[in-house]
Amino acid sequence: MAVIGERVVKALNQQLNREIYSAYLYLSMSAYFESLNLRGFANWMRVQWQEELMHAMKFFEYIAIRGGRVELFAIEEPPKSWKSPLDAFEYALEHERKVTKLISDLVELAIAERDHATFNMLQWFVNEQVEEEESFGEIVGKLKLAGDDKRILLFIDSELGKREFGGEE
Ligand code: FEO
């Protein structure tokens, strides 16, 4: 028997879908960077793809252990290309800000429904979104500094090539 309200389950399932969409968006960005021969950027985005799948699975597992029914919906098609690496990262940062807003809306719903367990679970995502906006924002800042200097772009590319997926970072 479900120990979690229907409105909350519906909203958590929608967020599960948005996390999978985030994974899909960053995989699309990885393909874009591969097409530019920026393999470090492509690697960074594939690690981000793994992170987003991990986020999605956190929702999946939480819904299931609370007795809710996990539902999978169609995944929206992500954009395929951007004007420049900076344009891609600015797009990603904007996307993360939207995700932060969605998480805030979920927290508000948990409060309204007096669902303390869901409220607690969501605090991990509240903190994670601070880190997400910071890591995308930092790269946006570096790309702005690089401007048209290809040597700096290649230096950033080699730095981003070092990123590895660390599970729950
Ligand atoms: Fe799942 Fe990038 O937040």
Coordinates of C-alpha atoms and ligand atoms in Angstrom, one line a residue:
M1 CA 0.0 0.0 0.0
A2 CA 1.2 3.4 -0.9
V3 CA 2.6 5.5 2.0
I4 CA 2.9 8.5 -0.2
G5 CA 0.2 10.8 -1.6
E6 CA -0.9 10.7 -5.3
R7 CA 0.0 14.3 -6.0
V8 CA 3.5 13.8 -4.7
V9 CA 4.0 10.6 -6.7
K10 CA 2.8 12.3 -9.9
A11 CA 5.2 15.2 -9.3
L12 CA 8.1 12.9 -8.4
N13 CA 7.5 10.9 -11.6
Q14 CA 7.5 14.1 -13.6
Q15 CA 10.9 15.1 -12.1
L16 CA 12.3 11.6 -12.8
N17 CA 11.5 12.3 -16.4
R18 CA 13.1 15.8 -16.3
E19 CA 16.3 14.2 -14.9
I20 CA 16.4 11.7 -17.8
Y21 CA 15.8 14.6 -20.1
S22 CA 18.8 16.4 -18.5
A23 CA 20.9 13.3 -19.1
Y24 CA 19.7 13.3 -22.8
L25 CA 20.5 17.0 -23.2
Y26 CA 24.0 16.5 -21.9
L27 CA 24.6 13.4 -24.1
S28 CA 23.5 15.6 -27.0
M29 CA 26.0 18.2 -26.0
S30 CA 28.6 15.5 -25.7
A31 CA 27.9 14.6 -29.3
Y32 CA 28.1 18.3 -30.3
F33 CA 31.5 18.6 -28.7
E34 CA 32.7 15.4 -30.3
S35 CA 31.8 17.0 -33.7
L36 CA 34.1 19.9 -32.8
N37 CA 36.9 17.6 -31.8
L38 CA 36.7 18.9 -28.3
R39 CA 37.0 15.6 -26.6
G40 CA 37.6 16.9 -23.1
F41 CA 34.3 18.9 -23.3
A42 CA 32.7 15.8 -24.7
N43 CA 34.0 13.7 -21.8
W44 CA 32.8 16.3 -19.2
M45 CA 29.3 16.1 -20.7
R46 CA 29.2 12.3 -20.7
V47 CA 30.1 12.4 -17.0
Q48 CA 27.3 14.8 -16.5
W49 CA 25.0 12.4 -18.4
Q50 CA 25.9 9.7 -15.8
E51 CA 25.2 12.2 -13.0
E52 CA 21.8 13.0 -14.3
L53 CA 20.9 9.3 -14.7
M54 CA 22.0 8.9 -11.0
H55 CA 19.6 11.7 -10.1
A56 CA 16.8 10.0 -12.1
M57 CA 17.4 6.7 -10.2
K58 CA 17.3 8.5 -6.9
F59 CA 13.7 9.5 -7.7
F60 CA 12.9 6.0 -9.1
E61 CA 14.1 4.3 -5.9
Y62 CA 12.5 6.8 -3.6
I63 CA 9.1 6.4 -5.3
A64 CA 9.3 2.6 -5.2
I65 CA 10.4 2.3 -1.6
R66 CA 7.5 4.6 -0.5
G67 CA 5.0 2.3 -2.2
G68 CA 4.4 4.6 -5.2
R69 CA 4.1 3.5 -8.8
V70 CA 7.1 4.6 -11.0
E71 CA 5.9 5.8 -14.4
L72 CA 8.1 6.5 -17.3
F73 CA 7.0 9.1 -19.9
A74 CA 8.3 10.0 -23.3
I75 CA 11.6 11.8 -23.3
E76 CA 11.6 15.2 -25.1
E77 CA 14.1 15.4 -28.0
P78 CA 17.0 17.7 -27.0
P79 CA 18.6 20.3 -29.3
K80 CA 21.5 19.0 -31.4
S81 CA 23.8 21.9 -31.9
W82 CA 24.8 25.3 -30.5
K83 CA 26.6 28.3 -31.8
S84 CA 29.7 27.8 -29.8
P85 CA 31.0 26.0 -26.7
L86 CA 30.1 29.1 -24.7
D87 CA 26.5 29.1 -26.1
A88 CA 26.2 25.4 -25.1
F89 CA 27.3 26.0 -21.6
E90 CA 25.1 29.1 -21.2
Y91 CA 22.2 27.0 -22.4
A92 CA 23.1 24.2 -19.9
L93 CA 23.4 26.8 -17.0
E94 CA 19.9 28.1 -17.9
H95 CA 18.6 24.6 -18.0
E96 CA 20.1 23.9 -14.5
R97 CA 18.4 27.1 -13.2
K98 CA 15.1 25.7 -14.5
V99 CA 15.7 22.4 -12.7
T100 CA 16.4 24.3 -9.5
K101 CA 13.0 26.0 -9.8
L102 CA 11.4 22.6 -10.4
I103 CA 13.0 21.2 -7.2
S104 CA 11.8 24.2 -5.3
D105 CA 8.3 23.6 -6.5
L106 CA 8.6 20.0 -5.4
V107 CA 9.7 21.2 -1.9
E108 CA 6.7 23.5 -1.8
L109 CA 4.4 20.6 -2.7
A110 CA 5.9 18.4 0.0
I111 CA 5.4 21.2 2.6
A112 CA 1.8 21.7 1.4
E113 CA 1.1 17.9 1.7
R114 CA 2.8 17.7 5.0
D115 CA 5.1 15.0 3.6
H116 CA 8.2 15.2 5.7
A117 CA 10.0 12.2 4.3
T118 CA 9.8 13.6 0.8
F119 CA 10.8 17.0 2.1
N120 CA 13.9 15.4 3.6
M121 CA 14.8 13.4 0.5
L122 CA 14.5 16.6 -1.6
Q123 CA 17.1 18.4 0.6
W124 CA 19.8 16.4 -1.2
F125 CA 18.6 17.8 -4.5
V126 CA 18.4 21.4 -3.1
N127 CA 22.1 21.1 -2.2
E128 CA 23.0 19.4 -5.4
Q129 CA 21.4 22.2 -7.5
V130 CA 23.7 24.7 -5.7
E131 CA 26.7 22.6 -6.9
E132 CA 25.2 22.1 -10.4
E133 CA 24.8 25.8 -11.0
E134 CA 28.2 26.5 -9.6
S135 CA 30.0 23.9 -11.8
F136 CA 28.3 25.0 -15.0
G137 CA 28.7 28.7 -14.1
E138 CA 32.4 28.3 -13.5
I139 CA 32.9 26.9 -17.0
V140 CA 30.7 29.7 -18.5
G141 CA 33.0 32.2 -16.7
K142 CA 36.2 30.5 -18.1
L143 CA 34.8 30.4 -21.7
K144 CA 34.0 34.1 -21.4
L145 CA 37.5 34.8 -20.4
A146 CA 38.9 32.7 -23.2
G147 CA 37.0 34.7 -25.8
D148 CA 38.3 33.9 -29.2
D149 CA 41.7 32.5 -27.9
K150 CA 41.8 28.9 -29.2
R151 CA 44.8 28.1 -27.0
I152 CA 42.8 28.8 -23.9
L153 CA 39.9 26.8 -25.3
L154 CA 42.2 23.8 -25.8
F155 CA 43.6 24.2 -22.3
I156 CA 40.1 24.2 -20.9
D157 CA 39.4 21.1 -23.1
S158 CA 42.3 19.2 -21.5
E159 CA 41.2 20.2 -18.0
L160 CA 37.6 19.0 -18.7
G161 CA 39.0 15.7 -20.1
K162 CA 40.1 14.8 -16.5
R163 CA 36.6 14.6 -15.1
E164 CA 35.5 11.2 -13.9
F165 CA 32.1 10.0 -12.7
G166 CA 32.4 9.6 -8.9
G167 CA 28.9 8.3 -8.1
E168 CA 27.3 10.6 -5.5
E169 CA 29.5 13.6 -5.7
Ligands
FEO1 FE1 19.8 16.7 -12.1 FE2 21.8 18.8 -13.3 O1 20.5 18.4 -12.0

